Coordinates of C-alpha atoms in Angstrom, one line a residue:
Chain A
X1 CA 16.3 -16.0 -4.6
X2 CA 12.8 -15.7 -5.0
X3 CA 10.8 -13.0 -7.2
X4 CA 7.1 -11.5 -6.6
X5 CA 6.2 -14.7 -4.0
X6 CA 3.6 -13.8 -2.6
X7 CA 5.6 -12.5 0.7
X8 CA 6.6 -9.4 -2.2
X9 CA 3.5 -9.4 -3.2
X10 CA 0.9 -8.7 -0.3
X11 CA 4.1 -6.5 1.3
X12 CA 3.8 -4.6 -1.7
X13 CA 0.5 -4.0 -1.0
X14 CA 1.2 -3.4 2.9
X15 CA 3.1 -0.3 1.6
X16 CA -0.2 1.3 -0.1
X17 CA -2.1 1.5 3.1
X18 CA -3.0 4.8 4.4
X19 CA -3.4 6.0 1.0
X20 CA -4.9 6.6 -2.1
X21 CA -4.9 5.2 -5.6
X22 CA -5.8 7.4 -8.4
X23 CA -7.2 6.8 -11.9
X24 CA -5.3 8.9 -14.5
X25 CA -5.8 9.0 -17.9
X26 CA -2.9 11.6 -19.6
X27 CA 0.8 12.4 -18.4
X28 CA -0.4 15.9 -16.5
X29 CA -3.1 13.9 -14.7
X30 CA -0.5 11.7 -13.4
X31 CA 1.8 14.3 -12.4
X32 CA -1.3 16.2 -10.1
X33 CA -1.6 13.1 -9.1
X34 CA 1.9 12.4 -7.5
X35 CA 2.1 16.1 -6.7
X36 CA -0.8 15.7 -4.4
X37 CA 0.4 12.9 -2.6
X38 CA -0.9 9.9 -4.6
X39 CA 1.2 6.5 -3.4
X40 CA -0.1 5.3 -6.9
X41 CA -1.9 5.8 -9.7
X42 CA -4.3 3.8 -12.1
X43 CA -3.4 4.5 -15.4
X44 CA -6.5 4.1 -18.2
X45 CA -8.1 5.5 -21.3
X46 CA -11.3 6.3 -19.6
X47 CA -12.3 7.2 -16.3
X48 CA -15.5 4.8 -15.1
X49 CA -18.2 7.8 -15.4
X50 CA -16.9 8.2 -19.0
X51 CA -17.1 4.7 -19.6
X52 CA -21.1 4.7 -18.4
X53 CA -21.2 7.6 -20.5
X54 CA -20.0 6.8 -23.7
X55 CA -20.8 2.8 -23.7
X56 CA -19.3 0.4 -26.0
X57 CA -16.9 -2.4 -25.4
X58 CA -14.4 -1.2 -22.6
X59 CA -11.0 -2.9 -22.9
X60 CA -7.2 -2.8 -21.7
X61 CA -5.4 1.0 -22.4
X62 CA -3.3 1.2 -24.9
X63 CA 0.6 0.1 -24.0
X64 CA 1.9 4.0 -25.1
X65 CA 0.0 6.1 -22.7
X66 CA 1.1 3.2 -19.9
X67 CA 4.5 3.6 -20.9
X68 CA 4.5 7.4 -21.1
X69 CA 2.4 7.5 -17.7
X70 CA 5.3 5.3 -16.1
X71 CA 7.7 7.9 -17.2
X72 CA 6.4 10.5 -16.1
X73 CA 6.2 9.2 -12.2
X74 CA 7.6 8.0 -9.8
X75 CA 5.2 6.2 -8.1
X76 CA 3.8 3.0 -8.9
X77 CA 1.7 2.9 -11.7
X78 CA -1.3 0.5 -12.1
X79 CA -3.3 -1.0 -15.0
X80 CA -7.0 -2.6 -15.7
X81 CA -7.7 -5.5 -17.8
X82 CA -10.8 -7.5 -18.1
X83 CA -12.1 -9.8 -16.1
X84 CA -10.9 -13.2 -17.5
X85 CA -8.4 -11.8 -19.9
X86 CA -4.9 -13.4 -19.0
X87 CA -3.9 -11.8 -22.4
X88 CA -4.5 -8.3 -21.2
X89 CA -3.1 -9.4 -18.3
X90 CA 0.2 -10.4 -19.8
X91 CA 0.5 -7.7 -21.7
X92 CA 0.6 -5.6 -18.6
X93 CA 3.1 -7.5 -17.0
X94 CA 4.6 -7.3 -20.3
X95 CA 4.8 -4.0 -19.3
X96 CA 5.5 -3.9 -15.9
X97 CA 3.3 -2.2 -14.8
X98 CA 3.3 -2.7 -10.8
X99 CA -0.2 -4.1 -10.1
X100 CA -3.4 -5.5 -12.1
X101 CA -7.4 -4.4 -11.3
X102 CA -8.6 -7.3 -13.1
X103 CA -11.8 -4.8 -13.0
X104 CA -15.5 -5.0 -13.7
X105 CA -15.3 -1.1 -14.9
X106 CA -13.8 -2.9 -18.1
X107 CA -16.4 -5.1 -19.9
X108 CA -15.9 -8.6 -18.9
X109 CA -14.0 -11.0 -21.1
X110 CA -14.7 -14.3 -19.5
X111 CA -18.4 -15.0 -18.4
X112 CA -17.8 -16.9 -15.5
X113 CA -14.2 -17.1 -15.0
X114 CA -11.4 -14.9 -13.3
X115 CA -8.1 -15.2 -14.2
X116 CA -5.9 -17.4 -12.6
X117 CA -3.2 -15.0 -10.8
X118 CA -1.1 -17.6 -9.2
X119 CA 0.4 -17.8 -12.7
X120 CA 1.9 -14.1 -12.8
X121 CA 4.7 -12.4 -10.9
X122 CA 2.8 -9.2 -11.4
X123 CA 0.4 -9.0 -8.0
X124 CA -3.4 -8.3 -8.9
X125 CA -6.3 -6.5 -7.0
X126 CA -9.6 -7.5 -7.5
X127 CA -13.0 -5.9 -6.5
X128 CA -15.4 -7.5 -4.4
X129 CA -19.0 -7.4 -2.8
X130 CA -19.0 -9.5 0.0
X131 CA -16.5 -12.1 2.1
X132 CA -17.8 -14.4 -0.3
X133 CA -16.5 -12.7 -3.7
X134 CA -13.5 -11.5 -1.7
X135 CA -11.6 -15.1 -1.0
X136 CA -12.4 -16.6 -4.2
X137 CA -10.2 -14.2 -5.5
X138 CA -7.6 -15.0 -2.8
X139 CA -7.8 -17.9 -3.7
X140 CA -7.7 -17.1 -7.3
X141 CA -4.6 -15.2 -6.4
X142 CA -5.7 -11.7 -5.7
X143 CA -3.2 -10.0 -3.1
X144 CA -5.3 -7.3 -2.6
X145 CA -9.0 -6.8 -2.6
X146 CA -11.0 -3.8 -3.1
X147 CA -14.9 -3.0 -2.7
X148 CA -16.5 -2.6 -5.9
X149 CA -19.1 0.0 -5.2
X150 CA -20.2 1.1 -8.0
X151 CA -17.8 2.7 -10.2
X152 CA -18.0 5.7 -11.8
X153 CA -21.1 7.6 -10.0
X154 CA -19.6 9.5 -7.5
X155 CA -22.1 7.7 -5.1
X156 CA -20.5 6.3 -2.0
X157 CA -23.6 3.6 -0.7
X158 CA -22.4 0.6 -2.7
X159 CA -18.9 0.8 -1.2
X160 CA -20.4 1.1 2.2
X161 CA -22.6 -1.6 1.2
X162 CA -20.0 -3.7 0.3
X163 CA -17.4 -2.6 3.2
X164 CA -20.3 -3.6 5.8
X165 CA -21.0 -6.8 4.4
X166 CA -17.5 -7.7 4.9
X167 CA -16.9 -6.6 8.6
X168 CA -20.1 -8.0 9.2
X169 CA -19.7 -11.5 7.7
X170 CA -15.9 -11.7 8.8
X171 CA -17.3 -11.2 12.8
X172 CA -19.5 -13.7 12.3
X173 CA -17.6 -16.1 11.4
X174 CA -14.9 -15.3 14.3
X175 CA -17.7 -16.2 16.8
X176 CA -18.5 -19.5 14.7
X177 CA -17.0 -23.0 15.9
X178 CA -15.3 -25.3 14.0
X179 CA -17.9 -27.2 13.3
X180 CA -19.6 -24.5 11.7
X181 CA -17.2 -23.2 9.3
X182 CA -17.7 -26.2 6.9
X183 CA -21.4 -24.9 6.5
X184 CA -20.2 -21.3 6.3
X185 CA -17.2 -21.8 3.7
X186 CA -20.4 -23.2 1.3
X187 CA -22.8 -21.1 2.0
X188 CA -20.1 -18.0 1.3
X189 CA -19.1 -19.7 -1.6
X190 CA -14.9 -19.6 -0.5
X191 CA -12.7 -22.4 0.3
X192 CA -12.7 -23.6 3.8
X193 CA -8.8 -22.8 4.6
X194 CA -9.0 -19.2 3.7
X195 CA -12.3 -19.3 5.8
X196 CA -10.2 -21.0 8.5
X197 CA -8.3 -18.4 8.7
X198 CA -10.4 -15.5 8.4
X199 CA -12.3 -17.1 11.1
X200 CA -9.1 -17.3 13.4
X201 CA -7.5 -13.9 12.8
X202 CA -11.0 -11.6 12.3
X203 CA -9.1 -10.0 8.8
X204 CA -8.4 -10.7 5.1
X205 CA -5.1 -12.4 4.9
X206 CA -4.7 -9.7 2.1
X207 CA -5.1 -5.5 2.7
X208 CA -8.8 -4.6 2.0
X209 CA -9.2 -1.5 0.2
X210 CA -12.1 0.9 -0.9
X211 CA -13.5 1.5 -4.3
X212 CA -16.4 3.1 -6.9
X213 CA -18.4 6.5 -6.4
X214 CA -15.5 7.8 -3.4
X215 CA -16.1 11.8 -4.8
X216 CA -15.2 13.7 -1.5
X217 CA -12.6 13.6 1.7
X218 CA -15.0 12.7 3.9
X219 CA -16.3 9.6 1.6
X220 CA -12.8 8.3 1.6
X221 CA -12.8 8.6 5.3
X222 CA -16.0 6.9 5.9
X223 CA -14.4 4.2 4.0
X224 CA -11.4 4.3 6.2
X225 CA -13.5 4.4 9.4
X226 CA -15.7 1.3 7.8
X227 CA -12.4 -1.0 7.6
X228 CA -10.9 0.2 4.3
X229 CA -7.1 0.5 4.4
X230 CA -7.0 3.0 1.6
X231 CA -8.7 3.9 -1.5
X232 CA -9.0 4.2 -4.6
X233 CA -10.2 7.6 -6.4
X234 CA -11.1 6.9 -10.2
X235 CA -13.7 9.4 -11.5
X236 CA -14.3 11.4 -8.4
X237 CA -10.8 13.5 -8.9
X238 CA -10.8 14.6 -12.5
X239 CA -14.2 15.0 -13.0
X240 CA -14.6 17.7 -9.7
X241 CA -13.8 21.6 -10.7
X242 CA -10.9 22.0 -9.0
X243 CA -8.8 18.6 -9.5
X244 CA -5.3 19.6 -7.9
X245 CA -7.0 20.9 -4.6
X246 CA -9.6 18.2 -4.5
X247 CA -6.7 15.3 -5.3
X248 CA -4.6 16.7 -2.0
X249 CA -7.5 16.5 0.4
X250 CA -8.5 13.1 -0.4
X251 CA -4.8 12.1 0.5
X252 CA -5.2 14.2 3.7
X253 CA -8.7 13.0 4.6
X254 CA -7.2 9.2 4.0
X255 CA -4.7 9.6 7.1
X256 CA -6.4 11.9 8.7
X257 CA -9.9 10.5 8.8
X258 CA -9.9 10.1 13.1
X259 CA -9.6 13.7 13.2
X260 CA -12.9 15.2 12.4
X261 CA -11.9 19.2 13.2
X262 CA -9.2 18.4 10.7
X263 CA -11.6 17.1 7.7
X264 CA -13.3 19.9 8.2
X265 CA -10.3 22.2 7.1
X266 CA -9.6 20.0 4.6
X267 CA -13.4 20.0 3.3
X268 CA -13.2 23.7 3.1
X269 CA -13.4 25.3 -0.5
X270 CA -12.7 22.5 -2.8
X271 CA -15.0 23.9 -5.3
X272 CA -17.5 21.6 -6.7
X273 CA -17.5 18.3 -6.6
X274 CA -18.8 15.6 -9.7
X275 CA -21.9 15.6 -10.6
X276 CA -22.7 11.9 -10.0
X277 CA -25.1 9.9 -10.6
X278 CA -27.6 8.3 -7.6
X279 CA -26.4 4.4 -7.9
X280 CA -30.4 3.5 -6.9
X281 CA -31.5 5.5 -10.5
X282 CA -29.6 2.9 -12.3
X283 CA -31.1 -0.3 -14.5
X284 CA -29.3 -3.6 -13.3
X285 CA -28.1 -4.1 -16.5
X286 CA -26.0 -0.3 -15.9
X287 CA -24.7 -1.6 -12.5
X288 CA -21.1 -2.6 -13.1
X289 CA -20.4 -4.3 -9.6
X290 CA -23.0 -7.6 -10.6
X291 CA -20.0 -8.1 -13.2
X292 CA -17.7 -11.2 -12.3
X293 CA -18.7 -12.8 -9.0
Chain B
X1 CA 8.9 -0.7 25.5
X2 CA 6.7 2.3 23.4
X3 CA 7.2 2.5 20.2
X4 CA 5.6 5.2 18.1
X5 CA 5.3 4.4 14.0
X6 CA 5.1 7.2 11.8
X7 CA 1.8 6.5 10.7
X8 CA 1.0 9.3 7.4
X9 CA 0.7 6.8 4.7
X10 CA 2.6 3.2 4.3
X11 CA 3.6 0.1 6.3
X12 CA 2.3 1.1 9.5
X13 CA 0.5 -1.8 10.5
X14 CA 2.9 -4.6 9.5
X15 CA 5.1 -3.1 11.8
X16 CA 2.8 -2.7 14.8
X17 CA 2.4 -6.5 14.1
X18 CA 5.8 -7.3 14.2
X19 CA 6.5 -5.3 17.3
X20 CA 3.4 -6.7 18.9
X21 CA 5.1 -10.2 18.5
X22 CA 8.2 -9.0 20.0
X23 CA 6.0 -7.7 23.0
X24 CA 6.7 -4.0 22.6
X25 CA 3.4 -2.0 22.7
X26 CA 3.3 0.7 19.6
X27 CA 1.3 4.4 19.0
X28 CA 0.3 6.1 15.4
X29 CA 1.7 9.1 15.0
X30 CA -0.1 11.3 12.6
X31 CA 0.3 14.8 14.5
X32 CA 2.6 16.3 16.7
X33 CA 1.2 15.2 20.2
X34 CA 1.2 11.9 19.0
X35 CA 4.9 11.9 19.6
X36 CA 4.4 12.2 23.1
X37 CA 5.9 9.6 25.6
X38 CA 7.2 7.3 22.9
X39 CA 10.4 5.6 23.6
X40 CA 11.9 4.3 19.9
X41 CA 10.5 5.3 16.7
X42 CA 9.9 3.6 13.4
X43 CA 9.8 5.6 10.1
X44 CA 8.3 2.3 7.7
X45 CA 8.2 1.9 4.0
X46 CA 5.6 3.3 1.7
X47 CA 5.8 5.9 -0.8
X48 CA 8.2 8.8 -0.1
X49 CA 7.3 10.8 -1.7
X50 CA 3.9 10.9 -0.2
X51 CA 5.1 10.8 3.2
X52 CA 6.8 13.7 2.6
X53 CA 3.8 15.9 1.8
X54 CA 1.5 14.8 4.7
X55 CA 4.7 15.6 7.2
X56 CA 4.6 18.9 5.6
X57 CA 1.2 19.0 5.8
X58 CA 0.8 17.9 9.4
X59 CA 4.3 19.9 10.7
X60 CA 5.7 16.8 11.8
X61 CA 9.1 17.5 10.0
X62 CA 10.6 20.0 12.6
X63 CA 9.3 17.8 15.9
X64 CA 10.3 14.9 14.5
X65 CA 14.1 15.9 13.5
X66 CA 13.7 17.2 16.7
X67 CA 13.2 13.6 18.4
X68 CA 15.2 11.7 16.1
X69 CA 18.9 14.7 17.0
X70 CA 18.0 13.9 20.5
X71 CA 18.7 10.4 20.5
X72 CA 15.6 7.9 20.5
X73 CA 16.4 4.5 18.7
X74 CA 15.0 4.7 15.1
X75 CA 14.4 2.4 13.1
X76 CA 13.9 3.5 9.5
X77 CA 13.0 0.7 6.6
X78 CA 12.6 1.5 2.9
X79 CA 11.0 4.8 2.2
X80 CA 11.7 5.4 6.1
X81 CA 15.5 5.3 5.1
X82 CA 15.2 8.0 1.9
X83 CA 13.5 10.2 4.5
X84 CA 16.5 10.5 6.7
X85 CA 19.1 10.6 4.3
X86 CA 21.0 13.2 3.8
X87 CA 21.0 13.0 -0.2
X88 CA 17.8 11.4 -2.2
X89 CA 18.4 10.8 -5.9
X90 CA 16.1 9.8 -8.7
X91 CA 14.2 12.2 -8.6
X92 CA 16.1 14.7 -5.9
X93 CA 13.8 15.0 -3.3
X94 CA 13.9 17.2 0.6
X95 CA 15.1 14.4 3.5
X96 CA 16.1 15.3 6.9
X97 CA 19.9 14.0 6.4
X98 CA 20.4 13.0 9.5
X99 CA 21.7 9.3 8.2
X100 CA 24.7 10.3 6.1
X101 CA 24.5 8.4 3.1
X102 CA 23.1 9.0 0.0
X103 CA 20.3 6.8 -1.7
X104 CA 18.6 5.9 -4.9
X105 CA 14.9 5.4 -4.9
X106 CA 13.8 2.5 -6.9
X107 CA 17.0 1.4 -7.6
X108 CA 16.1 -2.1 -8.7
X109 CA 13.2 -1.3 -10.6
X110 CA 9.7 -2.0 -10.7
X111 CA 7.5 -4.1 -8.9
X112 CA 8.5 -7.1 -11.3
X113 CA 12.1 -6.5 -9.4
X114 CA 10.6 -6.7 -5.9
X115 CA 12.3 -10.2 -4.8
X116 CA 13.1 -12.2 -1.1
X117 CA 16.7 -13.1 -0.8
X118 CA 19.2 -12.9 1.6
X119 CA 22.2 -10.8 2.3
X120 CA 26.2 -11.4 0.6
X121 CA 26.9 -13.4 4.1
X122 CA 23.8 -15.5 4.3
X123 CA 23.1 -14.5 7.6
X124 CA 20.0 -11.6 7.0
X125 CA 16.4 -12.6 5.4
X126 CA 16.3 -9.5 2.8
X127 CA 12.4 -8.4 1.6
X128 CA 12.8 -6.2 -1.7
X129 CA 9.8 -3.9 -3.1
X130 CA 10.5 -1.3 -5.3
X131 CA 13.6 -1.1 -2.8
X132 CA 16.2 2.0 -3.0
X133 CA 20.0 1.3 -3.2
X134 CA 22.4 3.0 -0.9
X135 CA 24.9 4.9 -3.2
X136 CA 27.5 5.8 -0.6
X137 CA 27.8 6.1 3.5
X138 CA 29.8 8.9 5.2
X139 CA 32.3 7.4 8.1
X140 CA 30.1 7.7 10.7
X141 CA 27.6 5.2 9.4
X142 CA 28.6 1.4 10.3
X143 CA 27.3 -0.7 7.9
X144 CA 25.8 -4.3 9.1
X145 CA 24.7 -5.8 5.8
X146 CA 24.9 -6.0 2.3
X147 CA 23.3 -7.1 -0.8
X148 CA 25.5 -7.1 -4.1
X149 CA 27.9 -5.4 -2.5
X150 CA 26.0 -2.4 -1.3
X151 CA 24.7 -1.3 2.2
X152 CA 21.4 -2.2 3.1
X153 CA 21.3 -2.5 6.7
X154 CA 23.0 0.9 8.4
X155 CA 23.8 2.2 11.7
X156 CA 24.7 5.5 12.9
X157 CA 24.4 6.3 16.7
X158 CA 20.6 5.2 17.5
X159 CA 19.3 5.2 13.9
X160 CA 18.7 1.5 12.3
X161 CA 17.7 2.1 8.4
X162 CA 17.1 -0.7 6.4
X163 CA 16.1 -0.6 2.4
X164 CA 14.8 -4.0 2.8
X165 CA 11.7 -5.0 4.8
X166 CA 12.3 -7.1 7.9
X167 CA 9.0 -6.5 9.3
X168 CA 7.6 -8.5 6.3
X169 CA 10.2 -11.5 6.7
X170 CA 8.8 -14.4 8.6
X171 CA 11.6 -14.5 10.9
X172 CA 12.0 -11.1 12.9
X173 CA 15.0 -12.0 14.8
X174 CA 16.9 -9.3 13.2
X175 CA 14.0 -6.7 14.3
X176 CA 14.8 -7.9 18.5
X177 CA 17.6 -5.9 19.1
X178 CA 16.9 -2.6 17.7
X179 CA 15.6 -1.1 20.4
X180 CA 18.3 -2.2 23.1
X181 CA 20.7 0.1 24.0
X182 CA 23.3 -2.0 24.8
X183 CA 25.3 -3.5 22.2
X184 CA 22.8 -2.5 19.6
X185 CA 24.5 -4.1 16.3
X186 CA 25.5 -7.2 18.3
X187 CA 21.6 -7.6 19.2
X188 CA 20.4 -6.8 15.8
X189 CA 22.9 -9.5 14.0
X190 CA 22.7 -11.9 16.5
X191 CA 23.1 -14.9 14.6
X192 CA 26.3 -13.6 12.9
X193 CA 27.9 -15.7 16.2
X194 CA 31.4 -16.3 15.9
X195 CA 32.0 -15.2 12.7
X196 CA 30.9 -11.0 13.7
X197 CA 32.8 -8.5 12.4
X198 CA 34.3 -10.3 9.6
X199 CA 33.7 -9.4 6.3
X200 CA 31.2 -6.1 6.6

């Protein structure tokens, strides 16, 4: 008998697709959250947009409002640590919670170095900006990747950015040879089995999911429609007028998104939606997806 | 064979891969036309509860029950089982009851809990996530495997449910039969051999 191998782990994962993740901060968030059809939700202290906000140090959430988030649904509930911090990390498996973003919305513990996720029975989703980023953290570990975008500006273009650069650079390399791939697994930066087999099957051998600045229904169906499995929702929910209407036609716009007469119902009257922030205002040193490559 | 798989939110594609390598072509089904010319029907894991609002959502509940009263081979894994049975606990939820038995949702516990073993006989690869337990089955329902001395693969008439995930498990022998008519729980256990019908 085997526990969380990774067979439990990417099929855990398999069973999120077609839907969305949402960051939560208090009990009632969570419960709109489920209400409206959320498989999961993300529980932290601070959505990403308060996070750019407020600055300072942004670290793990505190274990009580995890626990009282997990007893308040019945979904699964997910939690962020830094980038690099096994600690955090333990602590949330401590806690079992049932996933890890090992996120760069939190400020990064390790300079260069991601945590290695073999070592945990928890599974962990990482962010990425390219094929490159995306199987180091396979290889790291990572059973599930996610775009970065750029979190907490309710502006889709880095997650398009990012979803394009990965269809793009996983069909090249399905119309490379063999002898190219050695060449290609350096120049990407990933290790020349995963690219092996990206380059044989045309896919992630993990589900590839969309994140940072998804703030309507139709940007989580552009991200469906760009090769995004499902997504994740963190500022663009609770920071919108109307959060319980908004919440439902995300879900509905995530299964729905080949049905364009239907999005349209579904856009209809969701009141407004956040503010948001244009990603190409920001300094580079604001940008949170440069954070851990 | 055409298989449609409920498609609203969950483990869609890892079944369409496993029926794809057993050669059966397979449809989404996200509205009601979808459910058009399909010839077996999978309801797959996910979240159920979820599932349950987009079906309410997209009026799939009535058509569906519809389908699934008139016969067509299901085969319903996971959160596809709570769907269909006819009493949901933890939290009490709306299912279509049309597998009598009632279930617990995440009966095992979290994530952490989610394991790969195999059933009390040996013979059937078992896949856990966040897996329900069936509580109790009515006399109609034959039951074909079991983990810990509870169900967990179930047959009444053309419905297959599972709690476990055999479209995850490397080996999908136990997936080949489902959808023949003949013989059905034969098919599905084939490698019970000479010993079938003992102990369930």
């Amino acid at each position: 008998m085997t526990t969380s191998a990774p067979t439990t782990k990417i099929g855990f994962a398999e069973m999120l697709k077609g839907g969305v993740i949402m960051d939560v901060v208090n009990t009632e968030h969570a419960r709109i959250a489920e209400q409206a059809g959320a498989c999961a939700v993300m529980a932290l202290e601070r959505v990403p947009a308060q996070i750019r906000k407020e600055g300072g140090v942004a670290r793990a959430s505190d274990p009580a409002m995890i626990r009282a988030i997990q007893s308040a649904v019945s979904i699964p509930v997910m939690a962020k640590c830094r980038i690099g911090h096994f600690i955090e990390a333990q602590i949330l498996e401590a806690l079992a919670v049932d996933f890890v973003d090992e996120s760069e919305v939190l400020t990064p513990a390790d300079p260069d170095l991601h945590i290695d996720k073999h070592a945990f029975r928890v599974p962990f989703v990482c962010g990425c900006r390219n094929l490159g980023e995306a199987l180091r953290r396979i290889a790291e570990g990572a059973s599930l990747i996610r775009t970065k975008g750029e979190a907490g500006t309710g502006d889709i273009v880095e997650a398009v950015r990012h979803l394009r650069a990965i269809r793009t650079e996983m069909r090249r390399l399905t119309m490379m040879g063999p002898e190219e791939l050695v060449n290609e697994a350096k120049r990407l930066g990933a290790p020349l089995d995963l690219v092996a087999r990206v380059a044989k099957e045309g896919k992630l051998p993990v589900p590839q999911f969309a994140a940072g600045g998804i703030a309507t229904p139709a940007d989580a169906s552009l991200c469906m429609a760009l090769g995004a499995e499902s997504v994740f929702v963190g500022s663009g929910i609770f920071l919108s007028e109307d959060a319980p209407k908004r919440a439902r036609a995300v879900v509905l716009a995530t299964t729905h998104w080949r049905d364009p007469a239907r999005l349209a119902e579904i856009s209809t009257g969701l009141g407004e939606a956040m503010r948001g922030t244009q990603v190409s205002s920001l300094p580079d040193d604001a940008r949170l997806a440069s954070r851990g490559v | 064979m055409r298989i449609g798989i409920l498609a609203l939110q969950g483990a869609f594609d890892a079944h369409a891969r496993a029926c794809e390598k057993l050669g059966h072509r397979t449809t989404e089904i996200r509205k009601v036309s979808d459910l058009e010319g399909i010839e077996g029907l999978i309801l797959p894991g996910g979240e159920s509860s979820t599932q349950l609002r987009l079906l309410d959502e997209a009026g799939l509940a009535a058509p569906l029950a519809t389908r699934i009263e008139s016969g067509i081979p299901v085969l319903a894994t996971c959160a596809g089982a709570i769907l269909l049975a006819r009493e949901v606990r933890s939290p009490t939820q709306w299912s279509f009851g049309l597998l009598d038995c009632t279930i617990t949702r995440n009966a095992y516990g979290r994530q952490l809990d989610s394991l790969e073993t195999v059933s009390d006989d040996g013979r059937v690869p078992l896949v856990f996530i966040r897996a329900p337990r069936i509580d109790s089955v009515g006399s109609r329902v034959e039951v074909l495997a079991t983990y810990q001395g509870s169900p967990v693969l179930v047959r009444q008439g053309a419905i297959t449910a599972a709690t476990f995930h055999p479209e995850l498990s490397a080996d999908l022998s136990p997936l080949g039969g489902v959808w023949t008519s003949e013989h059905p729980d034969r098919n599905l256990m084939g490698r019970r051999g000479g010993k079938e019908g003992d102990e369930l």
